[in-house]
Short mmCIF file of N, CA, C and O in Angstrom, two decimals:
data_model
loop_
_atom_site.label_atom_id
_atom_site.label_comp_id
_atom_site.label_asym_id
_atom_site.label_seq_id
_atom_site.Cartn_x
_atom_site.Cartn_y
_atom_site.Cartn_z
N UNK A 1 78.08 81.11 14.42
CA UNK A 1 78.84 80.22 15.29
C UNK A 1 77.87 79.56 16.27
O UNK A 1 77.18 80.25 17.02
N UNK A 2 77.84 78.24 16.25
CA UNK A 2 76.98 77.49 17.17
C UNK A 2 77.69 77.37 18.51
O UNK A 2 78.85 76.98 18.57
N UNK A 3 76.98 77.71 19.58
CA UNK A 3 77.54 77.58 20.92
C UNK A 3 76.69 76.61 21.73
O UNK A 3 75.46 76.63 21.65
N UNK A 4 77.37 75.77 22.50
CA UNK A 4 76.71 74.70 23.23
C UNK A 4 77.17 74.72 24.68
O UNK A 4 78.37 74.79 24.95
N UNK A 5 76.21 74.63 25.60
CA UNK A 5 76.54 74.63 27.02
C UNK A 5 75.79 73.49 27.70
O UNK A 5 74.55 73.52 27.78
N UNK A 6 76.53 72.50 28.21
CA UNK A 6 75.93 71.34 28.86
C UNK A 6 75.75 71.58 30.35
O UNK A 6 76.49 72.36 30.96
N UNK A 7 74.79 70.85 30.92
CA UNK A 7 74.60 70.83 32.36
C UNK A 7 73.92 69.53 32.74
O UNK A 7 73.44 68.79 31.86
N UNK A 8 73.89 69.24 34.04
CA UNK A 8 73.14 68.10 34.51
C UNK A 8 73.95 66.90 34.94
O UNK A 8 73.39 65.92 35.42
N UNK A 9 75.25 66.96 34.78
CA UNK A 9 76.06 65.84 35.22
C UNK A 9 76.13 65.74 36.73
O UNK A 9 75.63 66.62 37.44
N UNK A 10 76.74 64.66 37.21
CA UNK A 10 76.87 64.50 38.65
C UNK A 10 77.25 63.09 39.01
O UNK A 10 77.64 62.29 38.15
N UNK A 11 77.12 62.79 40.31
CA UNK A 11 77.43 61.48 40.85
C UNK A 11 76.13 60.75 41.15
O UNK A 11 75.23 61.31 41.79
N UNK A 12 76.02 59.51 40.68
CA UNK A 12 74.81 58.73 40.89
C UNK A 12 75.19 57.27 41.12
O UNK A 12 76.22 56.81 40.62
N UNK A 13 74.38 56.57 41.87
CA UNK A 13 74.63 55.14 42.08
C UNK A 13 74.18 54.34 40.86
O UNK A 13 73.28 54.76 40.11
N UNK A 14 74.79 53.20 40.68
CA UNK A 14 74.39 52.30 39.59
C UNK A 14 72.90 51.99 39.71
O UNK A 14 72.39 51.77 40.82
N UNK A 15 72.22 52.03 38.57
CA UNK A 15 70.78 51.83 38.55
C UNK A 15 69.99 53.11 38.61
O UNK A 15 68.77 53.11 38.36
N UNK A 16 70.66 54.20 38.91
CA UNK A 16 70.00 55.49 39.01
C UNK A 16 69.85 56.18 37.67
O UNK A 16 70.17 55.62 36.61
N UNK A 17 69.36 57.44 37.73
CA UNK A 17 69.08 58.21 36.52
C UNK A 17 69.69 59.61 36.62
O UNK A 17 69.84 60.15 37.72
N UNK A 18 70.00 60.16 35.45
CA UNK A 18 70.41 61.55 35.32
C UNK A 18 69.84 62.10 34.03
O UNK A 18 69.61 61.34 33.08
N UNK A 19 69.65 63.41 34.00
CA UNK A 19 69.19 64.07 32.78
C UNK A 19 70.18 65.17 32.43
O UNK A 19 70.40 66.08 33.23
N UNK A 20 70.77 65.05 31.26
CA UNK A 20 71.69 66.06 30.77
C UNK A 20 70.96 67.02 29.84
O UNK A 20 70.05 66.61 29.11
N UNK A 21 71.37 68.27 29.86
CA UNK A 21 70.79 69.27 28.98
C UNK A 21 71.91 70.04 28.29
O UNK A 21 72.97 70.27 28.88
N UNK A 22 71.65 70.44 27.07
CA UNK A 22 72.63 71.22 26.30
C UNK A 22 71.87 72.39 25.65
O UNK A 22 71.05 72.17 24.76
N UNK A 23 72.13 73.59 26.14
CA UNK A 23 71.49 74.76 25.56
C UNK A 23 72.24 75.18 24.31
O UNK A 23 73.47 75.30 24.32
N UNK A 24 71.49 75.36 23.24
CA UNK A 24 72.07 75.62 21.92
C UNK A 24 71.77 77.05 21.48
O UNK A 24 70.62 77.49 21.53
N UNK A 25 72.78 77.77 21.04
CA UNK A 25 72.58 79.09 20.47
C UNK A 25 73.31 79.18 19.13
O UNK A 25 74.33 78.52 18.93
N UNK A 26 72.74 79.95 18.22
CA UNK A 26 73.34 80.13 16.91
C UNK A 26 73.09 78.99 15.95
O UNK A 26 73.71 78.90 14.89
N UNK A 27 72.18 78.09 16.31
CA UNK A 27 71.89 76.93 15.44
C UNK A 27 71.12 77.38 14.21
O UNK A 27 70.14 78.11 14.33
N UNK A 28 71.53 76.94 13.02
CA UNK A 28 70.75 77.27 11.82
C UNK A 28 69.37 76.65 11.89
O UNK A 28 69.18 75.59 12.49
N UNK A 29 68.39 77.32 11.27
CA UNK A 29 67.05 76.75 11.22
C UNK A 29 67.07 75.48 10.36
O UNK A 29 67.87 75.34 9.44
N UNK A 30 66.17 74.57 10.69
CA UNK A 30 66.06 73.37 9.87
C UNK A 30 66.29 72.10 10.67
O UNK A 30 66.37 72.13 11.90
N UNK A 31 66.42 71.00 9.94
CA UNK A 31 66.50 69.67 10.53
C UNK A 31 67.93 69.37 10.96
O UNK A 31 68.57 68.44 10.47
N UNK A 32 68.42 70.15 11.90
CA UNK A 32 69.81 70.11 12.33
C UNK A 32 70.15 68.80 13.04
O UNK A 32 69.47 68.42 13.99
N UNK A 33 71.21 68.12 12.60
CA UNK A 33 71.65 66.94 13.34
C UNK A 33 72.47 67.36 14.55
O UNK A 33 73.36 68.20 14.45
N UNK A 34 72.16 66.75 15.70
CA UNK A 34 72.96 67.01 16.89
C UNK A 34 73.12 65.70 17.64
O UNK A 34 72.32 64.77 17.47
N UNK A 35 74.15 65.64 18.49
CA UNK A 35 74.46 64.36 19.12
C UNK A 35 75.10 64.55 20.49
O UNK A 35 75.59 65.64 20.83
N UNK A 36 75.08 63.49 21.24
CA UNK A 36 75.83 63.36 22.49
C UNK A 36 76.96 62.36 22.27
O UNK A 36 76.73 61.28 21.70
N UNK A 37 78.13 62.73 22.74
CA UNK A 37 79.28 61.84 22.78
C UNK A 37 79.76 61.75 24.23
O UNK A 37 79.37 62.55 25.07
N UNK A 38 80.61 60.79 24.49
CA UNK A 38 81.21 60.70 25.81
C UNK A 38 82.66 60.23 25.69
O UNK A 38 83.03 59.58 24.71
N UNK A 39 83.43 60.59 26.71
CA UNK A 39 84.84 60.19 26.71
C UNK A 39 85.24 59.83 28.12
O UNK A 39 85.19 60.66 29.04
N UNK A 40 85.63 58.57 28.30
CA UNK A 40 86.15 58.09 29.57
C UNK A 40 87.67 58.26 29.58
O UNK A 40 88.29 58.37 28.52
N UNK A 41 88.28 58.29 30.78
CA UNK A 41 89.73 58.45 30.85
C UNK A 41 90.47 57.42 30.01
O UNK A 41 90.13 56.23 30.03
N UNK A 42 91.42 57.90 29.23
CA UNK A 42 92.28 57.06 28.40
C UNK A 42 91.51 56.29 27.32
O UNK A 42 92.00 55.28 26.82
N UNK A 43 90.33 56.78 26.97
CA UNK A 43 89.55 56.13 25.91
C UNK A 43 89.21 57.16 24.84
O UNK A 43 89.25 58.37 25.06
N UNK A 44 88.86 56.64 23.65
CA UNK A 44 88.45 57.51 22.55
C UNK A 44 87.07 58.10 22.86
O UNK A 44 86.27 57.50 23.57
N UNK A 45 86.81 59.27 22.26
CA UNK A 45 85.48 59.85 22.36
C UNK A 45 84.52 58.98 21.54
O UNK A 45 84.82 58.65 20.38
N UNK A 46 83.38 58.62 22.13
CA UNK A 46 82.46 57.71 21.45
C UNK A 46 81.06 58.29 21.36
O UNK A 46 80.60 59.03 22.26
N UNK A 47 80.39 57.94 20.28
CA UNK A 47 79.02 58.36 20.03
C UNK A 47 78.09 57.69 21.03
O UNK A 47 78.22 56.49 21.32
N UNK A 48 77.13 58.46 21.55
CA UNK A 48 76.13 57.93 22.47
C UNK A 48 74.75 57.93 21.83
O UNK A 48 74.09 56.89 21.75
N UNK A 49 74.32 59.10 21.39
CA UNK A 49 72.97 59.23 20.80
C UNK A 49 72.91 60.50 19.98
O UNK A 49 73.62 61.46 20.25
N UNK A 50 72.04 60.48 18.97
CA UNK A 50 71.89 61.66 18.13
C UNK A 50 70.45 61.81 17.66
O UNK A 50 69.66 60.86 17.71
N UNK A 51 70.14 63.02 17.19
CA UNK A 51 68.77 63.31 16.77
C UNK A 51 68.78 64.40 15.71
O UNK A 51 69.65 65.27 15.69
N UNK A 52 67.83 64.33 14.81
CA UNK A 52 67.61 65.39 13.85
C UNK A 52 66.54 66.31 14.44
O UNK A 52 65.47 65.84 14.85
N UNK A 53 66.83 67.62 14.49
CA UNK A 53 66.06 68.54 15.31
C UNK A 53 64.59 68.60 14.95
O UNK A 53 63.73 68.65 15.82
N UNK A 54 64.27 68.59 13.66
CA UNK A 54 62.88 68.79 13.24
C UNK A 54 62.12 67.48 13.08
O UNK A 54 61.00 67.34 13.58
N UNK A 55 62.73 66.51 12.42
CA UNK A 55 62.04 65.24 12.18
C UNK A 55 62.01 64.37 13.43
O UNK A 55 61.15 63.50 13.56
N UNK A 56 62.96 64.58 14.34
CA UNK A 56 63.02 63.75 15.54
C UNK A 56 63.62 62.38 15.31
O UNK A 56 63.60 61.53 16.20
N UNK A 57 64.19 62.16 14.14
CA UNK A 57 64.83 60.88 13.85
C UNK A 57 66.03 60.70 14.78
O UNK A 57 66.84 61.61 14.94
N UNK A 58 66.15 59.52 15.38
CA UNK A 58 67.20 59.29 16.38
C UNK A 58 68.10 58.12 16.01
O UNK A 58 67.75 57.27 15.19
N UNK A 59 69.25 58.11 16.66
CA UNK A 59 70.21 57.03 16.51
C UNK A 59 70.88 56.85 17.86
O UNK A 59 71.18 57.83 18.54
N UNK A 60 71.13 55.58 18.25
CA UNK A 60 71.74 55.27 19.54
C UNK A 60 72.88 54.28 19.39
O UNK A 60 72.85 53.39 18.53
N UNK A 61 73.85 54.40 20.27
CA UNK A 61 74.88 53.37 20.38
C UNK A 61 74.23 52.14 21.00
O UNK A 61 73.32 52.25 21.84
N UNK A 62 74.70 50.97 20.60
CA UNK A 62 74.13 49.72 21.12
C UNK A 62 74.22 49.65 22.64
O UNK A 62 73.34 49.09 23.30
N UNK A 63 75.27 50.23 23.20
CA UNK A 63 75.50 50.13 24.64
C UNK A 63 74.47 50.90 25.47
O UNK A 63 74.37 50.66 26.68
N UNK A 64 73.73 51.82 24.84
CA UNK A 64 72.77 52.62 25.61
C UNK A 64 71.33 52.42 25.16
O UNK A 64 70.41 52.99 25.76
N UNK A 65 71.11 51.65 24.11
CA UNK A 65 69.75 51.43 23.61
C UNK A 65 68.87 50.88 24.71
O UNK A 65 69.25 49.95 25.42
N UNK A 66 67.66 51.45 24.83
CA UNK A 66 66.72 50.99 25.83
C UNK A 66 66.91 51.62 27.20
O UNK A 66 66.06 51.49 28.08
N UNK A 67 68.03 52.35 27.39
CA UNK A 67 68.30 53.00 28.67
C UNK A 67 68.35 54.52 28.54
O UNK A 67 67.95 55.24 29.46
N UNK A 68 68.86 55.01 27.42
CA UNK A 68 69.00 56.45 27.21
C UNK A 68 67.99 56.92 26.17
O UNK A 68 67.66 56.19 25.23
N UNK A 69 67.53 58.16 26.34
CA UNK A 69 66.61 58.77 25.38
C UNK A 69 67.08 60.18 25.06
O UNK A 69 67.25 61.01 25.97
N UNK A 70 67.28 60.45 23.77
CA UNK A 70 67.68 61.79 23.33
C UNK A 70 66.45 62.53 22.82
O UNK A 70 65.57 61.92 22.19
N UNK A 71 66.37 63.82 23.12
CA UNK A 71 65.22 64.61 22.69
C UNK A 71 65.62 66.07 22.55
O UNK A 71 66.71 66.47 22.98
N UNK A 72 64.73 66.84 21.91
CA UNK A 72 64.96 68.29 21.81
C UNK A 72 63.81 69.03 22.47
O UNK A 72 62.68 68.52 22.53
N UNK A 73 64.11 70.19 22.99
CA UNK A 73 63.11 71.07 23.59
C UNK A 73 63.15 72.37 22.81
O UNK A 73 64.07 73.17 22.97
N UNK A 74 62.16 72.56 21.96
CA UNK A 74 62.15 73.75 21.10
C UNK A 74 61.93 75.03 21.89
O UNK A 74 62.43 76.09 21.53
N UNK A 75 61.21 74.94 23.00
CA UNK A 75 60.95 76.14 23.80
C UNK A 75 62.22 76.63 24.47
O UNK A 75 62.51 77.83 24.48
N UNK A 76 63.00 75.67 24.99
CA UNK A 76 64.25 76.03 25.68
C UNK A 76 65.43 76.06 24.72
O UNK A 76 66.53 76.45 25.11
N UNK A 77 65.20 75.63 23.47
CA UNK A 77 66.27 75.48 22.48
C UNK A 77 67.40 74.62 23.06
O UNK A 77 68.58 75.03 23.10
N UNK A 78 67.02 73.44 23.53
CA UNK A 78 67.97 72.57 24.21
C UNK A 78 67.91 71.15 23.68
O UNK A 78 66.86 70.68 23.22
N UNK A 79 69.05 70.49 23.75
CA UNK A 79 69.18 69.08 23.44
C UNK A 79 69.29 68.35 24.77
O UNK A 79 70.10 68.75 25.62
N UNK A 80 68.48 67.32 24.98
CA UNK A 80 68.46 66.62 26.26
C UNK A 80 68.86 65.16 26.10
O UNK A 80 68.71 64.57 25.03
N UNK A 81 69.37 64.59 27.20
CA UNK A 81 69.68 63.17 27.23
C UNK A 81 69.21 62.61 28.57
O UNK A 81 69.80 62.93 29.61
N UNK A 82 68.15 61.83 28.53
CA UNK A 82 67.66 61.15 29.74
C UNK A 82 68.38 59.81 29.85
O UNK A 82 68.30 58.99 28.93
N UNK A 83 69.06 59.61 30.98
CA UNK A 83 69.85 58.40 31.16
C UNK A 83 69.28 57.63 32.35
O UNK A 83 69.30 58.13 33.48
N UNK A 84 68.77 56.44 32.07
CA UNK A 84 68.20 55.57 33.10
C UNK A 84 69.03 54.30 33.24
O UNK A 84 69.82 53.97 32.35
N UNK A 85 68.83 53.60 34.33
CA UNK A 85 69.55 52.33 34.57
C UNK A 85 71.04 52.49 34.33
O UNK A 85 71.67 51.68 33.64
N UNK A 86 71.60 53.53 34.92
CA UNK A 86 73.01 53.83 34.69
C UNK A 86 73.91 52.73 35.23
O UNK A 86 73.64 52.11 36.27
N UNK A 87 75.01 52.50 34.51
CA UNK A 87 75.99 51.50 34.86
C UNK A 87 77.33 52.17 35.13
O UNK A 87 77.59 53.28 34.66
N UNK A 88 78.20 51.46 35.84
CA UNK A 88 79.52 51.98 36.14
C UNK A 88 80.23 52.39 34.85
O UNK A 88 80.91 53.42 34.79
N UNK A 89 80.05 51.59 33.80
CA UNK A 89 80.76 51.85 32.55
C UNK A 89 80.22 53.05 31.78
O UNK A 89 80.76 53.43 30.75
N UNK A 90 79.14 53.67 32.28
CA UNK A 90 78.65 54.93 31.68
C UNK A 90 79.44 56.13 32.19
O UNK A 90 79.23 57.25 31.71
N UNK A 91 80.31 55.92 33.17
CA UNK A 91 81.11 57.01 33.72
C UNK A 91 81.99 57.62 32.63
O UNK A 91 82.75 56.92 31.96
N UNK A 92 81.85 58.94 32.45
CA UNK A 92 82.60 59.63 31.39
C UNK A 92 82.25 61.12 31.45
O UNK A 92 81.33 61.53 32.15
N UNK A 93 83.00 61.89 30.67
CA UNK A 93 82.59 63.27 30.40
C UNK A 93 81.70 63.23 29.16
O UNK A 93 82.07 62.63 28.14
N UNK A 94 80.53 63.84 29.26
CA UNK A 94 79.56 63.83 28.18
C UNK A 94 79.56 65.19 27.48
O UNK A 94 79.53 66.25 28.13
N UNK A 95 79.59 65.14 26.14
CA UNK A 95 79.64 66.33 25.31
C UNK A 95 78.45 66.36 24.36
O UNK A 95 78.11 65.32 23.80
N UNK A 96 77.87 67.53 24.14
CA UNK A 96 76.93 67.66 23.04
C UNK A 96 77.69 68.28 21.86
O UNK A 96 78.69 68.98 22.04
N UNK A 97 77.19 67.99 20.67
CA UNK A 97 77.91 68.39 19.47
C UNK A 97 76.95 68.69 18.33
O UNK A 97 75.86 68.10 18.25
N UNK A 98 77.39 69.58 17.46
CA UNK A 98 76.60 70.01 16.30
C UNK A 98 77.37 69.72 15.02
O UNK A 98 78.59 69.91 14.96
N UNK A 99 76.63 69.27 14.00
CA UNK A 99 77.22 69.11 12.68
C UNK A 99 76.30 69.71 11.63
O UNK A 99 75.09 69.57 11.73
N UNK A 100 76.86 70.36 10.61
CA UNK A 100 76.03 70.87 9.51
C UNK A 100 75.79 69.80 8.43
O UNK A 100 75.12 70.07 7.43
N UNK A 101 76.33 68.59 8.63
CA UNK A 101 76.31 67.58 7.58
C UNK A 101 75.16 66.59 7.75
O UNK A 101 74.05 66.82 7.30
N UNK A 102 75.40 65.48 8.41
CA UNK A 102 74.39 64.45 8.60
C UNK A 102 74.58 63.84 9.98
O UNK A 102 75.60 64.08 10.64
N UNK A 103 73.61 63.05 10.42
CA UNK A 103 73.66 62.46 11.74
C UNK A 103 74.68 61.31 11.73
O UNK A 103 74.35 60.18 11.42
N UNK A 104 75.89 61.65 12.10
CA UNK A 104 77.00 60.71 12.04
C UNK A 104 77.37 60.22 13.43
O UNK A 104 77.13 60.90 14.43
N UNK A 105 77.98 59.04 13.47
CA UNK A 105 78.51 58.51 14.74
C UNK A 105 79.99 58.84 14.90
O UNK A 105 80.61 58.46 15.89
N UNK A 106 80.55 59.56 13.93
CA UNK A 106 81.98 59.88 13.95
C UNK A 106 82.21 61.28 14.48
O UNK A 106 81.68 62.26 13.96
N UNK A 107 83.03 61.40 15.51
CA UNK A 107 83.27 62.68 16.16
C UNK A 107 83.87 63.71 15.20
O UNK A 107 83.61 64.91 15.33
N UNK A 108 84.66 63.26 14.23
CA UNK A 108 85.32 64.21 13.34
C UNK A 108 84.37 64.86 12.34
O UNK A 108 84.76 65.73 11.57
N UNK A 109 83.10 64.44 12.32
CA UNK A 109 82.10 65.07 11.47
C UNK A 109 81.41 66.25 12.15
O UNK A 109 80.59 66.92 11.53
N UNK A 110 81.73 66.49 13.41
CA UNK A 110 81.05 67.52 14.18
C UNK A 110 81.92 68.76 14.32
O UNK A 110 83.10 68.67 14.63
N UNK A 111 81.28 69.93 14.09
CA UNK A 111 82.01 71.20 14.05
C UNK A 111 82.09 71.90 15.39
O UNK A 111 83.06 72.60 15.68
N UNK A 112 81.04 71.79 16.19
CA UNK A 112 80.97 72.55 17.44
C UNK A 112 80.72 71.61 18.60
O UNK A 112 79.92 70.67 18.48
N UNK A 113 81.39 71.92 19.72
CA UNK A 113 81.31 71.06 20.90
C UNK A 113 81.09 71.92 22.15
O UNK A 113 81.59 73.05 22.24
N UNK A 114 80.36 71.36 23.10
CA UNK A 114 80.26 71.98 24.40
C UNK A 114 81.50 71.69 25.22
O UNK A 114 82.41 70.97 24.78
N UNK A 115 81.51 72.21 26.44
CA UNK A 115 82.68 72.05 27.30
C UNK A 115 82.69 70.71 28.02
O UNK A 115 83.71 70.31 28.58
N UNK A 116 81.55 70.02 28.02
CA UNK A 116 81.45 68.72 28.66
C UNK A 116 80.92 68.80 30.08
O UNK A 116 81.09 69.79 30.77
N UNK A 117 80.27 67.72 30.49
CA UNK A 117 79.78 67.61 31.86
C UNK A 117 80.09 66.20 32.36
O UNK A 117 79.88 65.22 31.66
N UNK A 118 80.61 66.12 33.58
CA UNK A 118 81.07 64.84 34.14
C UNK A 118 79.88 64.03 34.68
O UNK A 118 79.07 64.56 35.45
N UNK A 119 79.82 62.78 34.28
CA UNK A 119 78.87 61.82 34.85
C UNK A 119 79.68 60.71 35.51
O UNK A 119 80.52 60.07 34.86
N UNK A 120 79.44 60.49 36.78
CA UNK A 120 80.14 59.45 37.53
C UNK A 120 79.12 58.52 38.13
O UNK A 120 78.22 58.95 38.87
N UNK A 121 79.23 57.23 37.81
CA UNK A 121 78.31 56.21 38.32
C UNK A 121 79.09 55.33 39.28
O UNK A 121 80.09 54.70 38.88
N UNK A 122 78.64 55.27 40.51
CA UNK A 122 79.31 54.44 41.51
C UNK A 122 78.68 53.06 41.52
O UNK A 122 77.46 52.90 41.40
N UNK A 123 79.56 52.07 41.65
CA UNK A 123 79.07 50.68 41.59
C UNK A 123 78.66 50.19 42.97
O UNK A 123 78.91 50.83 43.97
#
């Protein structure tokens, strides 16, 4: 059973930065696909960024390209999301997620989810 615990959310002014971290336990060895999603009030959960654990291959939503960077920390066994140049519309609960399949942008392809961490960007 893969368990995920996010941290690092908070309140930041527009233009600022935050770094989210997701500690992963129970992950199978190998090129595991993992991703960050977010969900704003009354909106669908949407893909933000994803990465394959070993190869480092990444994928980003168009709305965050050039501002967000997804990475893995093998020493800490963590999935990270560096968020720069934050905008009001980035406000959401951010979730990390694991899938045994492939690096998908669809939430229903992911088996395990963290509890989420709130990111609030003030304009």
